[in-house]
Structures are given as C-alpha cells and as structure tokens.
XYZ file of C-alpha atoms in Angstrom:
630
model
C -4.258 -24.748 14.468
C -1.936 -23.803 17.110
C 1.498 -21.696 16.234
C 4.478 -21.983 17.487
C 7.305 -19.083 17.315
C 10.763 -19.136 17.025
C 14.047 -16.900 18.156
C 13.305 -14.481 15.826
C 10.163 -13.421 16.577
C 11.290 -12.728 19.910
C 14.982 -11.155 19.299
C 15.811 -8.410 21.357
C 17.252 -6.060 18.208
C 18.325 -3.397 20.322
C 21.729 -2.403 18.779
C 22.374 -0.083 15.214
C 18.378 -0.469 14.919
C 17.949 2.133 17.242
C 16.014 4.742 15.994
C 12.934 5.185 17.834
C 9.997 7.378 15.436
C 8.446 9.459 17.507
C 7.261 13.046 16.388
C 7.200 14.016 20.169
C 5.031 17.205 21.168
C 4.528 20.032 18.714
C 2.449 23.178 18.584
C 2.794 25.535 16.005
C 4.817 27.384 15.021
C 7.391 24.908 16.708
C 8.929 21.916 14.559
C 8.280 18.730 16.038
C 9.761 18.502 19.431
C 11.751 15.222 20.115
C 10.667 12.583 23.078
C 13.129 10.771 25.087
C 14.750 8.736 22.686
C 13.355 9.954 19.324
C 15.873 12.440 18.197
C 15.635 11.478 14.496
C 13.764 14.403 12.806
C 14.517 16.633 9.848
C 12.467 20.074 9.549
C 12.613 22.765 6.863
C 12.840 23.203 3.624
C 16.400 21.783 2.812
C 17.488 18.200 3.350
C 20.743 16.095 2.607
C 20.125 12.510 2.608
C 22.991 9.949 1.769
C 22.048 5.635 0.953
C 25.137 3.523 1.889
C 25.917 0.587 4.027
C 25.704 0.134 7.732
C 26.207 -2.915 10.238
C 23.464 -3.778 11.785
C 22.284 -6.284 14.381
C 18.642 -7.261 14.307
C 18.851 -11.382 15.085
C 21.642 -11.569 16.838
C 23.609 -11.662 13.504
C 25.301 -8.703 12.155
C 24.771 -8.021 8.333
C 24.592 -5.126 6.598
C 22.048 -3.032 5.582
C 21.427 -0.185 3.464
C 19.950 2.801 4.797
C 19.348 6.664 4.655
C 21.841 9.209 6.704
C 22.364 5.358 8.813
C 19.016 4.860 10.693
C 16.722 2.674 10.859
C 14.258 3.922 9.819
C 15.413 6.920 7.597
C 15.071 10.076 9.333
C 11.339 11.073 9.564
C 11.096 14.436 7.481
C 8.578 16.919 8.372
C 7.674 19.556 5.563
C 5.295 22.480 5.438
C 2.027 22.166 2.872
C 2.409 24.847 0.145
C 6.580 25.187 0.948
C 9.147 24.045 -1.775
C 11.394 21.588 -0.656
C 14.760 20.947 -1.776
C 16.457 17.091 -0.590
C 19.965 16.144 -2.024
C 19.849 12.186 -1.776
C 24.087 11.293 -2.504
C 24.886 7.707 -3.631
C 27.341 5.939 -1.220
C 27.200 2.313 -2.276
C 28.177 0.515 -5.560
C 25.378 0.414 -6.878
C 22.342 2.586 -8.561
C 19.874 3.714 -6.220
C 16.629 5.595 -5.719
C 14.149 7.098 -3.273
C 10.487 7.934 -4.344
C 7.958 10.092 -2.168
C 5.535 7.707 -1.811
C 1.758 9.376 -2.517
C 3.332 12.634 -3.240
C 2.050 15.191 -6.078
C 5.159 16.343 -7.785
C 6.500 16.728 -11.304
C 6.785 13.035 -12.926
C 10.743 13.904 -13.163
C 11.156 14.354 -9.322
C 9.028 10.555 -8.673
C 12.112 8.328 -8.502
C 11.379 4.980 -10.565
C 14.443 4.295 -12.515
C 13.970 3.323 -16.049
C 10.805 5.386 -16.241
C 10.585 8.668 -14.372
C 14.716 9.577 -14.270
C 17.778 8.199 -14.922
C 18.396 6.886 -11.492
C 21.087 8.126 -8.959
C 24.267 6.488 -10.123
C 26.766 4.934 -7.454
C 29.134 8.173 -6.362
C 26.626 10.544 -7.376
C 24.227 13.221 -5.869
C 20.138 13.880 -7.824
C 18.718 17.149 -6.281
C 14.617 16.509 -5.512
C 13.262 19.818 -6.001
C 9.268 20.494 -5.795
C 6.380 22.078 -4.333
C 4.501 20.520 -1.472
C 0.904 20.479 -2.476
C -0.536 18.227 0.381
C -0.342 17.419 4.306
C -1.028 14.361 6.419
C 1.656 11.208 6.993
C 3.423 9.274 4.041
C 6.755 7.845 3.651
C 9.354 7.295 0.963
C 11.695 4.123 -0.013
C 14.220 3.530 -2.469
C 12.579 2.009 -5.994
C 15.813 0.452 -7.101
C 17.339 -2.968 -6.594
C 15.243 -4.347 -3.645
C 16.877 -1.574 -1.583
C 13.575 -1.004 0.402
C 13.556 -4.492 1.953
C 17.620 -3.833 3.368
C 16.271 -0.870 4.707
C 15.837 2.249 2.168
C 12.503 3.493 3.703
C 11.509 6.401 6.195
C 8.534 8.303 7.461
C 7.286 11.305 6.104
C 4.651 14.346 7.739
C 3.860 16.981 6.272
C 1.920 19.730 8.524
C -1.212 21.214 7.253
C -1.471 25.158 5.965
C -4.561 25.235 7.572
C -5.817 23.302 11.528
C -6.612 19.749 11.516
C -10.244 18.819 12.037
C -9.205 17.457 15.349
C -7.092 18.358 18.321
C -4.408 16.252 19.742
C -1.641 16.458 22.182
C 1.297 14.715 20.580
C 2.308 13.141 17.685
C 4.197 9.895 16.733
C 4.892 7.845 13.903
C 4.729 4.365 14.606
C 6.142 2.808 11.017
C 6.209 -0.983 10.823
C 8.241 -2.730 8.869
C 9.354 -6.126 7.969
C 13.325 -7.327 8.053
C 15.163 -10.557 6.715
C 18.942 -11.362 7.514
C 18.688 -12.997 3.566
C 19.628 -10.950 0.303
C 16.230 -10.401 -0.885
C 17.166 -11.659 -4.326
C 17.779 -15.369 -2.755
C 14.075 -14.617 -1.159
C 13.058 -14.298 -4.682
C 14.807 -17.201 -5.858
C 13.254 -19.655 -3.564
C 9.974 -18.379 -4.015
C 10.511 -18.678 -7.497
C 11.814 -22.535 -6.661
C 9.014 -23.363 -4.290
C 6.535 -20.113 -3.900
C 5.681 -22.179 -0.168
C 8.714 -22.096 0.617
C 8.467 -20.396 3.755
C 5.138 -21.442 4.896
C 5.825 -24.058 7.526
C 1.939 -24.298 8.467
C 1.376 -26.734 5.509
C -1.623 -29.368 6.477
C -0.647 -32.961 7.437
C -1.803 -36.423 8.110
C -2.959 -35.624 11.236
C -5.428 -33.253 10.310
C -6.503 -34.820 7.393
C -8.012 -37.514 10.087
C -8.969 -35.170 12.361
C -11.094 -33.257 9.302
C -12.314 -36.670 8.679
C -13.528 -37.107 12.275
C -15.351 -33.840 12.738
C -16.437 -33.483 8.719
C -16.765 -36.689 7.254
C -14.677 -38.692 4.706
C -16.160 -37.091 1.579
C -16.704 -33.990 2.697
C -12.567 -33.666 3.752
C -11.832 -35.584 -0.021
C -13.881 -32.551 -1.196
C -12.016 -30.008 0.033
C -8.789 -31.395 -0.344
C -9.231 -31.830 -4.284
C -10.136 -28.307 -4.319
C -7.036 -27.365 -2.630
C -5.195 -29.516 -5.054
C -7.049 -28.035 -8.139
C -6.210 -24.213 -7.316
C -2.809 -25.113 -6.759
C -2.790 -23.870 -3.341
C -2.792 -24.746 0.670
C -5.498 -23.219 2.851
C -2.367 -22.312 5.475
C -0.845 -19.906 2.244
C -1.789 -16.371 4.104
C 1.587 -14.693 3.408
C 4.576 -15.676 0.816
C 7.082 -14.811 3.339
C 6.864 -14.993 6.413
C 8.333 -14.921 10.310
C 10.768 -17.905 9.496
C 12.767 -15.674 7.909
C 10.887 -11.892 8.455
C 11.511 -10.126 11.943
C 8.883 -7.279 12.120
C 9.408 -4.010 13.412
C 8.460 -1.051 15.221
C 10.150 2.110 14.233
C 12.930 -0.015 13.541
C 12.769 -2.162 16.510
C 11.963 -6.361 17.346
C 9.682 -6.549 19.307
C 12.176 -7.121 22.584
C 13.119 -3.996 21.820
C 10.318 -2.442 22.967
C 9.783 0.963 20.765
C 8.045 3.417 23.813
C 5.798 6.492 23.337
C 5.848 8.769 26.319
C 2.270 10.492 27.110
C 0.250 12.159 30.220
C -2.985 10.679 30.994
C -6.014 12.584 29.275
C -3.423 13.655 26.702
C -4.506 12.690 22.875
C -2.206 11.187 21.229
C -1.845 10.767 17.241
C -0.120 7.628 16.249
C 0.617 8.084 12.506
C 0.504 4.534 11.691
C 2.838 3.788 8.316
C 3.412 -0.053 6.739
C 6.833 0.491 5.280
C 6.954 -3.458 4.999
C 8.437 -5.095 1.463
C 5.383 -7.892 1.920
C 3.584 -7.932 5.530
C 0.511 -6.946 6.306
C 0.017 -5.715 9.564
C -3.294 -6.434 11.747
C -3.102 -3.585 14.660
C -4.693 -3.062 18.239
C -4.021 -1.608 21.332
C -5.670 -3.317 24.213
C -7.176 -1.586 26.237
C -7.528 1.445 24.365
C -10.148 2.627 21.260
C -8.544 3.855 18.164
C -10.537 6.729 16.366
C -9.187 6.658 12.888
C -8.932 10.175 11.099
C -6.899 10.378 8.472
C -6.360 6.943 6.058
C -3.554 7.755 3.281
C -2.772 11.166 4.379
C -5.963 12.577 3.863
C -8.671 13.661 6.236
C -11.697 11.015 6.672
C -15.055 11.389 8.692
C -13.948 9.703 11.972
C -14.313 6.019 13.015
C -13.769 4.522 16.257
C -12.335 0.618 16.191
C -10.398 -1.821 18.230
C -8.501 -3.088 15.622
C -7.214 -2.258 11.416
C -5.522 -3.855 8.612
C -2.932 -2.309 7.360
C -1.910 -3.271 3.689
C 1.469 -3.334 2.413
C 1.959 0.794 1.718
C -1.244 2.013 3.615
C -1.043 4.793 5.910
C -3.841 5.663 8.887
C -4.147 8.162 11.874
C -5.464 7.480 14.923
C -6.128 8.939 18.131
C -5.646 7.556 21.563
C -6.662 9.127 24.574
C -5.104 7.010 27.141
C -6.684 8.192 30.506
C -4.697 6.313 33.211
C -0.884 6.923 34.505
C -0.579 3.037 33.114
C 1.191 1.329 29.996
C -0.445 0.393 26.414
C 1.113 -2.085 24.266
C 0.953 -1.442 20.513
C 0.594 -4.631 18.852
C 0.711 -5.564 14.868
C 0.613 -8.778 14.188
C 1.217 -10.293 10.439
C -1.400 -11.802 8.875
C -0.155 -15.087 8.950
C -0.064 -14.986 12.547
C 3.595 -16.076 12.940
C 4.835 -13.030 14.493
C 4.180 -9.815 15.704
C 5.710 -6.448 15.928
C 4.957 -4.564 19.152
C 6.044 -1.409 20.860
C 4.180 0.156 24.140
C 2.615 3.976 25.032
C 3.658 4.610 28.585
C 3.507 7.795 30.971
C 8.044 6.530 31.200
C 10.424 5.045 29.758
C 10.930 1.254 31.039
C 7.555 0.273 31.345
C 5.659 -2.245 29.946
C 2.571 -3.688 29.680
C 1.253 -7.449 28.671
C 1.887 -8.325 25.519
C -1.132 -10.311 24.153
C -0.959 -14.110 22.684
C -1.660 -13.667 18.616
C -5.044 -14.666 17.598
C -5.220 -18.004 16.185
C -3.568 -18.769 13.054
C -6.752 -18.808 10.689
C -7.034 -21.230 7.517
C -8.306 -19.678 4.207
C -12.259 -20.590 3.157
C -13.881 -20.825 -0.168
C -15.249 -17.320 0.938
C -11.344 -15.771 1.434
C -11.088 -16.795 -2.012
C -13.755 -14.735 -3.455
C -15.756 -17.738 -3.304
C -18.584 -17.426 -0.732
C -21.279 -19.368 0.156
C -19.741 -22.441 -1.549
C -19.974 -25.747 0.241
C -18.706 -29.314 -0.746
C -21.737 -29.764 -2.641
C -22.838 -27.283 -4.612
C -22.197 -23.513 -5.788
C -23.256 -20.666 -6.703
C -22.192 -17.080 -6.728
C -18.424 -15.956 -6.568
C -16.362 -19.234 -7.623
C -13.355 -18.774 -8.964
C -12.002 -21.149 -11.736
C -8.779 -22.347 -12.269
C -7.179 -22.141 -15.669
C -7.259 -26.215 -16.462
C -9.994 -25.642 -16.467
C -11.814 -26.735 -12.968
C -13.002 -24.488 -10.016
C -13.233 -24.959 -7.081
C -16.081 -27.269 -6.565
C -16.968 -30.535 -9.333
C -19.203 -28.633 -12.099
C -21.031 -32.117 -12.051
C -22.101 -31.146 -8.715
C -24.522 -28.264 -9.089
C -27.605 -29.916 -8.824
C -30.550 -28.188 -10.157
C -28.921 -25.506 -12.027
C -30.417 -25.299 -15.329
C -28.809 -23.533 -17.949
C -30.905 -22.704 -20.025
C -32.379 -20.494 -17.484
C -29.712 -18.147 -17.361
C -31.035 -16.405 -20.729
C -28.214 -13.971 -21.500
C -26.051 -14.338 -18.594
C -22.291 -14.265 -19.681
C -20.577 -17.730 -18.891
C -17.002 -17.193 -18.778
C -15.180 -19.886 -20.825
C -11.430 -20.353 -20.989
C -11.105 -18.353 -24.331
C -11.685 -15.092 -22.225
C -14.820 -14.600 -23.909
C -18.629 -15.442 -22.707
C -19.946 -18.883 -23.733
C -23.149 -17.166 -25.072
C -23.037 -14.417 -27.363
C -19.902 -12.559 -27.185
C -21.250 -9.485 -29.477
C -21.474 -8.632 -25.843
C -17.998 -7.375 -25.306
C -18.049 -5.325 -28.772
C -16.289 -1.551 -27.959
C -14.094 -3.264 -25.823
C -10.480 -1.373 -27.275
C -6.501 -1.476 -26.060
C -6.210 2.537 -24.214
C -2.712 1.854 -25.953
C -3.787 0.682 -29.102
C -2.667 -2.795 -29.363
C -4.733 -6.312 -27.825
C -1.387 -7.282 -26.709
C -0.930 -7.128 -22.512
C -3.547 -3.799 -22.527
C -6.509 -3.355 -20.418
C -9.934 -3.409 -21.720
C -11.496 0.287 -22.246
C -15.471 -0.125 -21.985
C -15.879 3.718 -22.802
C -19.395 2.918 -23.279
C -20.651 1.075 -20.176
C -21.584 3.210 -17.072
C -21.382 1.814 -13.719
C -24.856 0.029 -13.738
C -23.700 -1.269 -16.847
C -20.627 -2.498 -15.137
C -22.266 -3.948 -12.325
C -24.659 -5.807 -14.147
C -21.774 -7.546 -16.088
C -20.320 -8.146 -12.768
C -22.256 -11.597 -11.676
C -20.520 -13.171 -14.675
C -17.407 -12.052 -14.899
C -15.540 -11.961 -18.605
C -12.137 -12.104 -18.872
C -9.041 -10.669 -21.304
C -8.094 -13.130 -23.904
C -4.693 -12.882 -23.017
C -4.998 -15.231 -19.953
C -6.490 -17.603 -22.104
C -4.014 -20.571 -22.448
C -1.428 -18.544 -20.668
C 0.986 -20.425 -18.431
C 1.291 -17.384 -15.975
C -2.746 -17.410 -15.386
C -3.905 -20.582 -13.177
C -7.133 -19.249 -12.003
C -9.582 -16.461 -13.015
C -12.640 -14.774 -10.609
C -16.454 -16.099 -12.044
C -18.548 -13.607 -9.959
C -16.267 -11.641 -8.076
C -17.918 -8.758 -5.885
C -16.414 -5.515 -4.090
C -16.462 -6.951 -0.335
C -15.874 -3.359 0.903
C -17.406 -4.278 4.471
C -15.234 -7.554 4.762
C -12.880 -7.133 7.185
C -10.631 -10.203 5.782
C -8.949 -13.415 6.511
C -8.385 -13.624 10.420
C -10.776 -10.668 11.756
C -13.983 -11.781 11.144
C -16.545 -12.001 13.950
C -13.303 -11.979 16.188
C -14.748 -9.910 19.347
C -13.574 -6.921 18.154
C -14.232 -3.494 16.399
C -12.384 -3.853 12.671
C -12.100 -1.115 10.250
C -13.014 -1.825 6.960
C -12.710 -0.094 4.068
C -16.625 0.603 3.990
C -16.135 2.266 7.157
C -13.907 5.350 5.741
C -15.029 8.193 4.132
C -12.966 11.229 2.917
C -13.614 14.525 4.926
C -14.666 16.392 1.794
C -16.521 15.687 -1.639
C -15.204 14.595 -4.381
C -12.431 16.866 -5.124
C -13.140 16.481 -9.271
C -16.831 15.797 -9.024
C -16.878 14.732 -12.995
C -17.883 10.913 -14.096
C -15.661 9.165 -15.249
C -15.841 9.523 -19.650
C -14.487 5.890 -19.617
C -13.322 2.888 -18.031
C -10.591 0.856 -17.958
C -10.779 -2.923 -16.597
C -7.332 -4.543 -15.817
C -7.259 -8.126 -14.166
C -4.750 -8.723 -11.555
C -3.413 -12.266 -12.543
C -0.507 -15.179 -11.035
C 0.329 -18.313 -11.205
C 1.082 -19.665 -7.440
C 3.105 -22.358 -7.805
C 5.483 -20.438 -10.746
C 5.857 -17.493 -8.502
C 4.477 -15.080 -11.494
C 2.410 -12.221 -11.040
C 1.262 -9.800 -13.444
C -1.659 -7.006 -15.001
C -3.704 -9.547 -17.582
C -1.530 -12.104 -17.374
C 1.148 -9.999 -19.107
C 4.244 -9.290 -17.249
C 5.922 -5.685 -17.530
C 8.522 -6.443 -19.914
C 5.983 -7.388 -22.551
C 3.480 -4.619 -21.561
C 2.228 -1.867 -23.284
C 1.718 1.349 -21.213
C -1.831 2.414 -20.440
C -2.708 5.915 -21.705
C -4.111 8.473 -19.909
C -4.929 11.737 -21.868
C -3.921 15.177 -19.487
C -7.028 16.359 -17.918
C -9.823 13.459 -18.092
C -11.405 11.494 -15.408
C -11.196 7.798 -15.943
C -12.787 4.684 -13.823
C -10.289 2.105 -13.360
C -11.553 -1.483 -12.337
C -9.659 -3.742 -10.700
C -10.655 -7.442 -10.712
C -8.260 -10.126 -8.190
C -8.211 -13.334 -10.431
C -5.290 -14.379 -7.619
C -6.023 -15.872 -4.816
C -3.559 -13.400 -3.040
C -4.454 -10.346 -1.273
C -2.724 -7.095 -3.577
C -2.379 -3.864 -2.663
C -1.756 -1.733 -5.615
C 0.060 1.982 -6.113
C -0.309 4.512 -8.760
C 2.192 7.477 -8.605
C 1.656 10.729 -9.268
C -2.310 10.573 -9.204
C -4.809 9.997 -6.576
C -7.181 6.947 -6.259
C -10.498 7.971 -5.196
C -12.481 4.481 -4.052
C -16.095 4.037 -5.155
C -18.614 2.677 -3.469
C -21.086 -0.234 -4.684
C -23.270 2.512 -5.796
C -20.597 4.145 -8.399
C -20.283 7.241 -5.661
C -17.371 8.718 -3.952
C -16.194 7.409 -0.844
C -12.449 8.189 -0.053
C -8.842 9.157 -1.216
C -6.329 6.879 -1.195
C -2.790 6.340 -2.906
C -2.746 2.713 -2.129
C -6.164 0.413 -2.341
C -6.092 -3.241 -0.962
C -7.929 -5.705 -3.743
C -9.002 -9.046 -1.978
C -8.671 -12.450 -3.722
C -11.820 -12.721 -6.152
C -12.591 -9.074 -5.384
C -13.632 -6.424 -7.743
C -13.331 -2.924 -6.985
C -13.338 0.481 -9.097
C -11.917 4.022 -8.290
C -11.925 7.223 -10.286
C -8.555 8.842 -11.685
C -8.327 12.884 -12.492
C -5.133 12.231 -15.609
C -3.969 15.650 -13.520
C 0.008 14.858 -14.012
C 1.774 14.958 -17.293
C 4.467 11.726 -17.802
C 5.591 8.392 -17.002
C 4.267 7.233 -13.718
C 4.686 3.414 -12.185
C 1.549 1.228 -11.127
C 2.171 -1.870 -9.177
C 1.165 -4.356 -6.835
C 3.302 -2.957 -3.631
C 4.000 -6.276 -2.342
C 7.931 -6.240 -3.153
C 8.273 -9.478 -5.083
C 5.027 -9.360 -6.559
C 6.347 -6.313 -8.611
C 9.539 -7.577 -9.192
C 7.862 -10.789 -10.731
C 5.698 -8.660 -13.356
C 2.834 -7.025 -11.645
C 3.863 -3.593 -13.051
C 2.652 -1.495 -15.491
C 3.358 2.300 -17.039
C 0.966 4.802 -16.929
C 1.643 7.697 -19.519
C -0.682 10.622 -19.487
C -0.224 12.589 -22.755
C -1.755 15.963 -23.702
C-alpha cells in the first residue's frame, strides 16, 4: 500500500522548538561539555525548574505549549550516581501540575503521580524533590498531570556512573523523540472516544477489495474480511494517532529542522536514544552506520550490534556509532504506522546533510500480528484470539479434523472466564487485594512450568466475561520475545529484539518468585476503553505487594494493540521462556496476543502507579495502584 505524506510531516519547525539535546564531549571530572547548538544542560546537585506556557511554532501555527524552564525539550539534567539531588519544580500556569522521574528509585513521596504518591504541585506553588540517586545510565521525566506531557512537559535525564562504563566512547548525545499535535489533547481523546479510527486515513477500500480478489480469490478475501469485521478492527489500525495530526520530533525538532550531532571520524559516539512520545512508537536506523546497543532502560546489557530497533512508548537504549568517514549520517525514526518520520543527522559540521531515506512500506496487520499465527482462511490452530461475541478470528465450523475429545484435559476457554472442562483447575486462584472485583489472579501455587503448561489454553478472569469494555480475549497466546514486530520482519535488516538483550550482570535478587500474579491487559477498540481485567482504574482495587518479597507478574495482551507498560518505583526484570533472568527494564513492550512474565523485588514501601504508557490508553483506564505494605 503506498503512503502519501502531508505538510506536516515535512514542516520546517525551526522557531521556539529550538533546543537541540546534545550532551556534547565529556570526560570526567568535567560536566557535560555543550556542542554547537546544544547549550541546554543542567549539572549538580541543585536544580530550579518552573512549568508554564510558551508560544511555540512547530506547523507553521503558533499555539502554546507547556514546558519546563521554556524548552523544548526540558533541559537535559545530568546527576551524579550515589549524590543527593535537590530540584524545586514552581507552578506557573493555572492549573495543577506534576513531573515524575521516570525509572527512578526514590522514596514513593518524591514519584510525582497526583492523587496517589503527593498532593500534586498546585497552580502558584513550588514542591521541593529531594532524594538520593541510587542508579546511572539515561532516563527522562514528564509531567503526570492533566495531559501536560503531550503539550510538552518532558525532558531527558543522565545520570553518570560512580564507577567506568563497560565501554569507551568519545561523546555523548541524547537524541529524545517525541511526538507533537497542534490539538488540545483532550479533543484527541474525545474523537478517539467518538470514532477510535479516527485518525487512520489508511482504511481499506473498494479497490483493494478487488484487487485481494484478483491475487487471493473471492472466498479467500470474504474470509478475511469477516474476520476483520468480527474483531472489530481494520488491518491498516497500527497506531491510534497518528501523522495527520502528530509531527514527530528530534530533540524537539520536525524533521526540516534538521537536529545535528557534531563528531570526528573514528570518534565513538553514544546516542542515548529516549521515546518521550505520548503514543508513537519509534522504528530507528542510521544508514550507513551499525548500532551496537549497550545499555536498554538505563542499565548495562551484554552488547548487540543491529541496523535497526523499536523503540516503545517510554523505552530508553544506548548505542554506539563509530562513524569512520569525514561524511554525514542521517538519524531516522520512523512511526510505526509509517506516516511520518522524525529525523535528525550526525555530521563532522553544522549544515550538512545527508539523504534522507523513503519510509519502508506501510505494512498491514496479519493473523500472526494479532497473536494469531499460523492461521489461514481455512483452518486454525495455535494462538487465535477470540472476540467477546463470541467468534474468533476464523469460522469454528472450519477446523476440520480437530477432534475434541482428543484434547483430554486441555483447558478450553469459554466466555464465562473459566475452562470448558473441569474448572477445579483454577482452584487457589485468590484477589492479592482480597476482593474478585477488578484484582488480578494470584496462582501462589503454580511455578513457571506450571504456568507454561497452562499457557496453550489460555483461561481468563471472570470479570471480562459479559463485560462491554472486553471485545476480544488471547486463546494461546505465547511470549514472541524474538519477534521483531509489525513492519520489521524479514525486512533486510539487523532488528533488535527483545530476545537479543541481556542485562550486564545476574540477577540482582536471585530469589524465585514465592508467587504470581496474572493480570490481563484488556480494550474494547471501537469504545476507545482500555483497562487491567477489563476493570478500569476508578473501579479497581490496588494490587498488594508485601515489603521485601519477590513476585512474578504475568502479563497477557487480550488487545489487539501493542502496550507498553510502567511500574514506578520498582524494577521489571524480563524472563525468558525458560522462567530465567534475562534483563532490567522499567518499561516492557507486551505484543497483541502476547504473554510475557517478569520478576518484581516489593523493595519500595507506598503507593506506586502501573500503566500502559501510551497517553490515552491510561487516561481511558489502563491504570492500576500498586501498594507494597510491610
């Protein structure tokens, strides 16, 4: 399908937008030395940071935004591991506002959610962050109130290792990417809620239905549009919003803008690669050059050498370049959806360029995307994923062959929540809060094997059964750790994945997990509701951590939506297939009709926030509390 793109994808954004990221050169015990044109950096121990409202000029509109100390980007700040840091954030606009350190270890009071971990920063008034740094590598931070961080409340963050990285480079940028709408976010959220396609002008027509026809066959392309039709959904639905109304960004530039990284050649260069979008994810490459990744979420990871990543809504990755001739690199991050791109360029001066390449074909979503794989018009077999009329996404009459009464034992997944054989099965299964209402499922007595044995039939909560925020639920949904996703498959090219990365260091707890806790990640497409369980956060109850215990969390996609999801306070540590260790993360991307599992250490007293970080996902319901309790 070929893509067309319009004004804004090409905008030259170069007025209040200005700030450039870069870290420029640093060497201890020097603070990060500024490159032409990146001045914006903050060192020390002691910050003042004001949120108000700025013009700004991005499409050739003015509007105004709201940002921190009036950049855009925020000013990167660059602490010391093991220093306390002190940042007075003073309220400038009308009202509330927030800013949380996103993936940093602090006291739950010092997070920054509103409602949960303080009071909030009221309008006219100054909070005082005050906390030890416990960590090093790249993060950022963004405001948690009031859709603030799509208008621009966001900024990188580095924080410099006690000890000498496990790799030498020459300089040091941050290359943050971020997505930016002349709208009020709250009328984005209205329309999606109106029409959740809103902004998807890809949608299939007549002329491809004949042209399916031609190459596929009249049934076949009947099939697979009554599939379509029955999960309430278009294969062309990559992204709820997208470059109709989104111009991405490179360290606050379009892409005419043309963000610029100075180097040497044979220098190595860290790029400190942060998605500070509200919904885009970001596929990245440098032609021309390899990208060794060494650090994913701010933490050290054995090294892996790619053309190309995914970055997920929140995700942060190192890489380094070592650019060898006296030339110009373009930097290009493309969305998803393929209809736009933001781009910037490494270069040995200011004013070059080099050629910016055509985006890769705009790809339409497969039964296999879906969590569905190796599904054809005819029959199916393992991963479908069943919509809540109960239908999926193939004609149950056509299974040919499959005999039922073969399956001996195997859970069936009805739409009760509960297996169709003997559901004595899911006895033990208990609320970690105490209630059945909107809690996850604690299987404190099922080890990983256990878990993965349940896995090729997958059972379900009973709250999404009947519920009129549910429309589809994963059958047999798997981990796809070595998938690199919708778009970058068998593409030509090198693509991380997240089987690729693995932390620098052992498990940092090294206990099993005493329990597990199963929550379903659930929506409804066409009502624009997401949610945990098919219970939105207003009717939740919070999950319960006691202080000090290791838990397995399990995360199964019942969407057909890609959702990267964010606990504070805590770190994720990703499992493999085999129940062991693989790497650190405060951020992990679940695929449609994915399941995936990650160990907790219940290390930080409080109220912490868990979410989808895709903006309007969250503020739709997909939100819960985590409380850990002595």
């Amino acid at each position: 399908m070929q893509t067309h793109f319009g004004r804004r994808t090409f905008v030259k954004g170069l007025g209040a937008a200005g700030l450039a990221g870069g870290l420029g050169l640093w060497r201890p015990p020097v603070w990060a030395i500024s490159s032409p044109g990146q001045p914006n950096v903050l060192a020390g121990t002691e910050f003042d940071l004001d949120i108000g409202q700025t013009p700004i000029n991005i499409t050739g509109q003015s509007r105004t935004a709201t940002l921190i100390n009036g950049t855009l980007p925020g000013p990167i700040l660059r602490w010391r591991e093991g220093d306390e840091v002190t940042l007075r954030v003073a309220n400038k606009l009308r009202e509330q506002t927030s800013i949380h350190w996103h993936g940093i270890l602090l006291p739950s009071n010092m997070d920054g959610v509103p409602g949960l971990s303080f009071n909030g920063i009221d309008a006219g008034e100054t909070f005082t962050y005050r906390f030890k740094v416990k960590q090093h590598g790249t993060y950022w931070y963004h405001s948690h109130s009031a859709m603030q961080e799509q208008t621009g409340v966001y900024g990188p963050l580095v924080i410099d290792a006690k000890d000498p990285a496990p790799f030498a480079y020459d300089r040091d940028y941050v290359v943050m990417l971020s997505d930016w709408t002349d709208e009020d976010p709250r009328r984005v959220k209205a329309k999606l809620k109106k029409q959740s396609n809103y902004y998807n002008f890809h949608q299939r027509t007549i002329a491809d239905f004949f042209r399916d026809v031609k190459t596929q066959g009249w049934s076949a392309t009947i099939a697979d549009r009554k599939m379509w039709a029955e999960m309430r959904m278009s294969p062309t639905d990559l992204a709820d919003v997208s470059a109709y109304t989104y111009t991405y960004l490179m360290n606050g530039l379009a892409p005419n803008g043309n963000w610029t990284g100075i180097f040497r050649p044979g220098e190595r260069i860290r790029l400190r690669f942060v998605n500070a979008s509200a919904m885009t994810y970001f596929d990245v490459r440098i032609p021309g050059l390899k990208m060794t990744v060494v650090a994913a979420d701010g933490q050290y990871v054995n090294p892996v050498t790619v053309d190309e990543f995914r970055m997920a809504v929140a995700e942060t990755y190192d890489v380094i370049v070592e650019p060898e001739k006296a030339s110009a690199y373009t930097i290009f991050a493309q969305s998803m959806d393929r209809t736009g791109f933001a781009r910037g360029t490494l270069a040995v001066r200011e004013g070059m360029a080099a050629e910016v390449p055509a985006p890769d074909p705009r790809p339409l979503l497969t039964m296999d995307d879906m969590g569905m794989g190796g599904m054809d018009m005819s029959s199916a077999n393992d991963g479908a994923l069943q919509t809540m009329d109960g239908t999926s996404a193939t004609d149950h009459n056509a299974m040919p062959g499959m005999d039922m009464s073969s399956m001996n034992g195997e859970i069936l997944p009805t739409m009760d929540g509960m297996s169709g054989t003997d559901q004595g099965a899911m006895q033990g299964m208990e609320s970690p809060s105490g209630t059945d209402h909107g809690a996850a499922a604690d299987m404190s007595s099922m080890d990983h094997g256990s878990m993965s044995a349940m896995g090729a039939m997958q059972s379900h909560p009973a709250t999404e059964n009947g519920n009129p925020l549910v429309d589809a639920q994963a059958m047999s949904p798997t981990p796809r750790l070595s998938d690199p996703g919708i778009g970058l498959r068998n593409n030509g090219r090198r693509v991380l994945t997240y089987a690729d990365l693995r932390s620098a260091f052992p498990d940092p707890d090294g206990r099993e997990p005493t329990r597990t806790i199963e929550l379903h990640l659930t929506g409804h497409m066409e009502k624009f509701a997401w949610s945990f369980d098919g219970v939105k956060f207003a009717d939740a109850q919070p999950i319960r951590l006691k202080y000090g215990e290791r838990v397995r969390l399990v995360l199964v996609n019942d969407t057909m939506m890609t959702h990267p999801i964010h606990l504070h306070g805590m770190w994720s540590d990703l499992e493999g297939e085999d129940g062991k260790f693989m790497v650190r993360k405060h951020t992990i991307d679940i695929a449609p009709g994915s399941k995936r599992s990650y160990r907790v250490t219940a290390d930080a007293l409080g109220r912490w926030a868990y979410h989808c970080h895709l903006l309007f996902h969250m503020e739709t319901g997909m939100f819960r509390e985590v409380r850990v309790q002595e």
